[in-house]
Amino acid sequence: METTWEALEEKCRDCRACPLCETRTNVVFGAGNRNAKLMFVGEAPGETEDLSGIPFVGRAGKLFDKYLEAVDIPRDSVYIANMLKCRPPKNRDPLPQEQDLCVGYLRNQVKLIQPRLIVCLGRISAMRLIKPDFKITKEHGIWYDKGAYRMCAVYHPSLLLRDPRKKEDMLVDMKAVKRELDALD
Ligand code: URA
């Protein structure tokens, strides 16, 4: 556990714990407000993120921005990170070993930020952070109390690009996220 952002970011940028370090262009560490009450956790960087070093800036990221805007949550008020900090080849799902080796960076980020709410984007981070048998279709938008944090999962924006019928549910869930945020003391 690193106690400063500088130490954590340096360790993460130099990481060679798994083979993804061989194919990455940039480590996508995370971005946003380090004092955020609300944190979003995606899956892994895609091509645009790998090239820029910034999470959620490709097609899925642009769609996610629209939801943030629709529910009046400024992107720079929240912190956005991924389960994996390096892009898996051809955007395949992160392997369990990759997650095991990488999740410590995310946990360290959570410890430094101490958000009140953590929203998983998609099933991969929900299965890791909420519960292993998380079913995104049934359990999206449901809040779970996990120690110091309240957590929920919403659909991953990439899934919404493939299945636009889920967009209505996403808006409902994102409105609920905004309500939780506004209700914090
Ligand atoms: N998908 C993710 O899960 N994370 C990103 O940063 C981009 C796309």
CSV table of C-alpha atoms and ligand atoms in Angstrom, one decimal:
chain,number,residue,atom,x,y,z
A,1,MET,CA,0.0,0.0,0.0
A,2,GLU,CA,1.4,3.3,-1.1
A,3,THR,CA,0.5,6.3,1.0
A,4,THR,CA,1.0,9.0,-1.7
A,5,TRP,CA,-0.4,9.4,-5.2
A,6,GLU,CA,3.1,10.1,-6.5
A,7,ALA,CA,4.5,6.7,-5.2
A,8,LEU,CA,1.5,4.8,-6.4
A,9,GLU,CA,1.5,6.3,-9.8
A,10,GLU,CA,5.2,5.7,-10.3
A,11,LYS,CA,4.9,2.1,-9.2
A,12,CYS,CA,2.0,1.6,-11.6
A,13,ARG,CA,3.7,3.2,-14.5
A,14,ASP,CA,6.8,1.0,-14.0
A,15,CYS,CA,4.7,-2.1,-13.5
A,16,ARG,CA,5.9,-5.3,-15.3
A,17,ALA,CA,3.9,-7.8,-13.3
A,18,CYS,CA,2.1,-9.3,-16.3
A,19,PRO,CA,2.7,-9.6,-20.0
A,20,LEU,CA,0.3,-6.7,-20.8
A,21,CYS,CA,3.3,-4.4,-20.1
A,22,GLU,CA,4.9,-5.7,-23.3
A,23,THR,CA,2.1,-4.6,-25.6
A,24,ARG,CA,0.9,-1.4,-23.8
A,25,THR,CA,1.6,2.1,-25.2
A,26,ASN,CA,0.6,3.8,-22.0
A,27,VAL,CA,-0.4,2.7,-18.5
A,28,VAL,CA,-4.0,4.1,-18.0
A,29,PHE,CA,-3.7,4.9,-14.3
A,30,GLY,CA,-7.0,6.8,-13.8
A,31,ALA,CA,-8.2,10.4,-13.9
A,32,GLY,CA,-10.3,12.9,-12.1
A,33,ASN,CA,-10.8,14.3,-8.7
A,34,ARG,CA,-8.7,12.6,-6.1
A,35,ASN,CA,-11.1,13.9,-3.4
A,36,ALA,CA,-14.2,12.6,-5.2
A,37,LYS,CA,-17.2,11.2,-3.3
A,38,LEU,CA,-18.0,9.2,-6.3
A,39,MET,CA,-15.7,6.8,-8.2
A,40,PHE,CA,-16.4,4.8,-11.4
A,41,VAL,CA,-14.5,1.6,-12.1
A,42,GLY,CA,-14.4,0.2,-15.7
A,43,GLU,CA,-12.9,-2.9,-17.1
A,44,ALA,CA,-9.7,-2.2,-19.0
A,45,PRO,CA,-8.3,0.4,-21.4
A,46,GLY,CA,-9.3,0.1,-25.1
A,47,GLU,CA,-7.2,1.4,-28.0
A,48,THR,CA,-7.9,5.1,-27.6
A,49,GLU,CA,-7.2,4.9,-23.9
A,50,ASP,CA,-4.0,3.0,-24.5
A,51,LEU,CA,-2.8,5.6,-27.0
A,52,SER,CA,-3.8,8.6,-24.8
A,53,GLY,CA,-3.2,7.2,-21.3
A,54,ILE,CA,-6.7,8.5,-20.2
A,55,PRO,CA,-9.6,6.3,-19.2
A,56,PHE,CA,-12.9,6.3,-21.1
A,57,VAL,CA,-12.0,8.7,-24.0
A,58,GLY,CA,-12.9,6.4,-26.9
A,59,ARG,CA,-16.4,5.6,-28.3
A,60,ALA,CA,-17.7,4.1,-25.1
A,61,GLY,CA,-16.2,6.9,-23.1
A,62,LYS,CA,-18.0,9.5,-25.2
A,63,LEU,CA,-21.2,7.7,-24.6
A,64,PHE,CA,-20.5,7.6,-20.9
A,65,ASP,CA,-19.8,11.4,-20.9
A,66,LYS,CA,-23.3,11.9,-22.3
A,67,TYR,CA,-24.8,10.1,-19.3
A,68,LEU,CA,-22.7,12.1,-16.9
A,69,GLU,CA,-23.9,15.2,-18.6
A,70,ALA,CA,-27.6,14.0,-18.7
A,71,VAL,CA,-27.6,13.6,-14.9
A,72,ASP,CA,-25.6,16.7,-14.2
A,73,ILE,CA,-22.4,15.0,-12.8
A,74,PRO,CA,-19.4,16.9,-14.0
A,75,ARG,CA,-16.7,14.5,-15.2
A,76,ASP,CA,-14.0,16.4,-13.4
A,77,SER,CA,-15.9,16.0,-10.1
A,78,VAL,CA,-15.5,12.2,-10.0
A,79,TYR,CA,-12.6,9.8,-10.3
A,80,ILE,CA,-12.6,7.3,-13.1
A,81,ALA,CA,-10.3,4.2,-13.1
A,82,ASN,CA,-10.3,0.7,-14.5
A,83,MET,CA,-9.8,-2.8,-13.1
A,84,LEU,CA,-6.8,-3.3,-15.4
A,85,LYS,CA,-4.4,-0.4,-16.1
A,86,CYS,CA,-3.1,-1.9,-19.4
A,87,ARG,CA,-4.9,-2.8,-22.5
A,88,PRO,CA,-5.6,-6.5,-23.2
A,89,PRO,CA,-4.8,-7.4,-26.8
A,90,LYS,CA,-7.8,-6.9,-29.1
A,91,ASN,CA,-9.8,-5.8,-26.1
A,92,ARG,CA,-10.4,-9.3,-24.9
A,93,ASP,CA,-11.8,-9.8,-21.3
A,94,PRO,CA,-9.2,-9.4,-18.6
A,95,LEU,CA,-7.8,-12.8,-17.5
A,96,PRO,CA,-8.3,-13.7,-13.8
A,97,GLN,CA,-4.5,-13.7,-13.3
A,98,GLU,CA,-4.3,-10.2,-14.8
A,99,GLN,CA,-7.0,-9.0,-12.5
A,100,ASP,CA,-5.2,-10.6,-9.5
A,101,LEU,CA,-2.0,-8.8,-10.3
A,102,CYS,CA,-3.6,-5.5,-11.0
A,103,VAL,CA,-6.4,-5.1,-8.6
A,104,GLY,CA,-4.0,-3.9,-5.8
A,105,TYR,CA,-3.5,-0.6,-7.7
A,106,LEU,CA,-7.2,0.0,-7.8
A,107,ARG,CA,-7.6,-0.9,-4.1
A,108,ASN,CA,-4.8,1.5,-3.3
A,109,GLN,CA,-6.5,4.2,-5.3
A,110,VAL,CA,-9.8,3.6,-3.4
A,111,LYS,CA,-7.9,3.9,-0.1
A,112,LEU,CA,-6.3,7.2,-1.1
A,113,ILE,CA,-9.6,8.7,-2.4
A,114,GLN,CA,-12.0,7.2,0.2
A,115,PRO,CA,-15.0,7.8,-2.0
A,116,ARG,CA,-18.5,7.3,-0.5
A,117,LEU,CA,-19.9,5.7,-3.6
A,118,ILE,CA,-18.3,3.3,-6.1
A,119,VAL,CA,-20.1,2.5,-9.3
A,120,CYS,CA,-18.8,-0.4,-11.4
A,121,LEU,CA,-19.1,0.0,-15.1
A,122,GLY,CA,-20.1,-3.5,-16.3
A,123,ARG,CA,-20.0,-7.0,-15.0
A,124,ILE,CA,-16.2,-7.5,-14.9
A,125,SER,CA,-15.6,-4.9,-12.2
A,126,ALA,CA,-18.9,-5.8,-10.4
A,127,MET,CA,-17.9,-9.5,-10.2
A,128,ARG,CA,-14.6,-8.5,-8.7
A,129,LEU,CA,-15.6,-5.7,-6.4
A,130,ILE,CA,-19.2,-6.5,-5.4
A,131,LYS,CA,-19.6,-10.3,-5.6
A,132,PRO,CA,-18.2,-13.1,-7.8
A,133,ASP,CA,-21.6,-14.2,-9.1
A,134,PHE,CA,-22.9,-10.7,-9.9
A,135,LYS,CA,-25.5,-10.8,-12.7
A,136,ILE,CA,-25.5,-7.5,-14.4
A,137,THR,CA,-28.8,-7.9,-16.2
A,138,LYS,CA,-30.6,-8.6,-13.0
A,139,GLU,CA,-28.6,-6.7,-10.5
A,140,HIS,CA,-27.6,-3.4,-12.2
A,141,GLY,CA,-28.7,-0.4,-10.2
A,142,ILE,CA,-29.0,-2.2,-6.9
A,143,TRP,CA,-27.0,-0.7,-4.1
A,144,TYR,CA,-24.8,-2.8,-1.8
A,145,ASP,CA,-23.3,-1.6,1.5
A,146,LYS,CA,-19.7,-2.7,1.6
A,147,GLY,CA,-18.0,-1.4,4.7
A,148,ALA,CA,-17.3,2.3,4.2
A,149,TYR,CA,-18.6,2.3,0.7
A,150,ARG,CA,-21.9,2.0,-1.0
A,151,MET,CA,-21.5,0.2,-4.3
A,152,CYS,CA,-23.6,-0.5,-7.4
A,153,ALA,CA,-23.0,-1.5,-11.0
A,154,VAL,CA,-24.5,-0.1,-14.2
A,155,TYR,CA,-24.2,-1.4,-17.7
A,156,HIS,CA,-20.8,-0.9,-19.4
A,157,PRO,CA,-21.1,1.8,-22.1
A,158,SER,CA,-19.6,-0.6,-24.7
A,159,LEU,CA,-22.5,-2.9,-24.1
A,160,LEU,CA,-24.9,0.0,-24.7
A,161,LEU,CA,-23.2,0.6,-28.1
A,162,ARG,CA,-23.9,-3.1,-29.0
A,163,ASP,CA,-27.4,-3.2,-27.4
A,164,PRO,CA,-29.0,0.2,-27.5
A,165,ARG,CA,-32.2,-1.2,-25.9
A,166,LYS,CA,-30.4,-1.1,-22.6
A,167,LYS,CA,-30.0,2.7,-22.7
A,168,GLU,CA,-33.2,3.4,-20.9
A,169,ASP,CA,-32.2,1.3,-17.9
A,170,MET,CA,-28.8,3.0,-18.0
A,171,LEU,CA,-30.4,6.4,-17.7
A,172,VAL,CA,-32.6,5.3,-14.8
A,173,ASP,CA,-29.5,3.9,-13.0
A,174,MET,CA,-27.4,7.0,-13.6
A,175,LYS,CA,-30.3,9.2,-12.2
A,176,ALA,CA,-30.3,7.0,-9.1
A,177,VAL,CA,-26.5,7.4,-8.8
A,178,LYS,CA,-27.0,11.2,-8.9
A,179,ARG,CA,-29.7,10.9,-6.2
A,180,GLU,CA,-27.4,8.9,-4.0
A,181,LEU,CA,-24.6,11.5,-4.5
A,182,ASP,CA,-26.9,14.4,-3.7
A,183,ALA,CA,-28.2,12.6,-0.5
A,184,LEU,CA,-24.7,12.3,1.0
A,185,ASP,CA,-24.0,14.4,4.0
B,1,URA,N1,-13.7,0.5,-21.5
B,1,URA,C1,-13.3,0.4,-20.2
B,1,URA,O1,-13.7,-0.4,-19.4
B,1,URA,N2,-12.4,1.3,-19.8
B,1,URA,C2,-11.9,2.3,-20.5
B,1,URA,O2,-11.1,3.1,-20.1
B,1,URA,C3,-12.4,2.4,-21.9
B,1,URA,C4,-13.3,1.4,-22.3
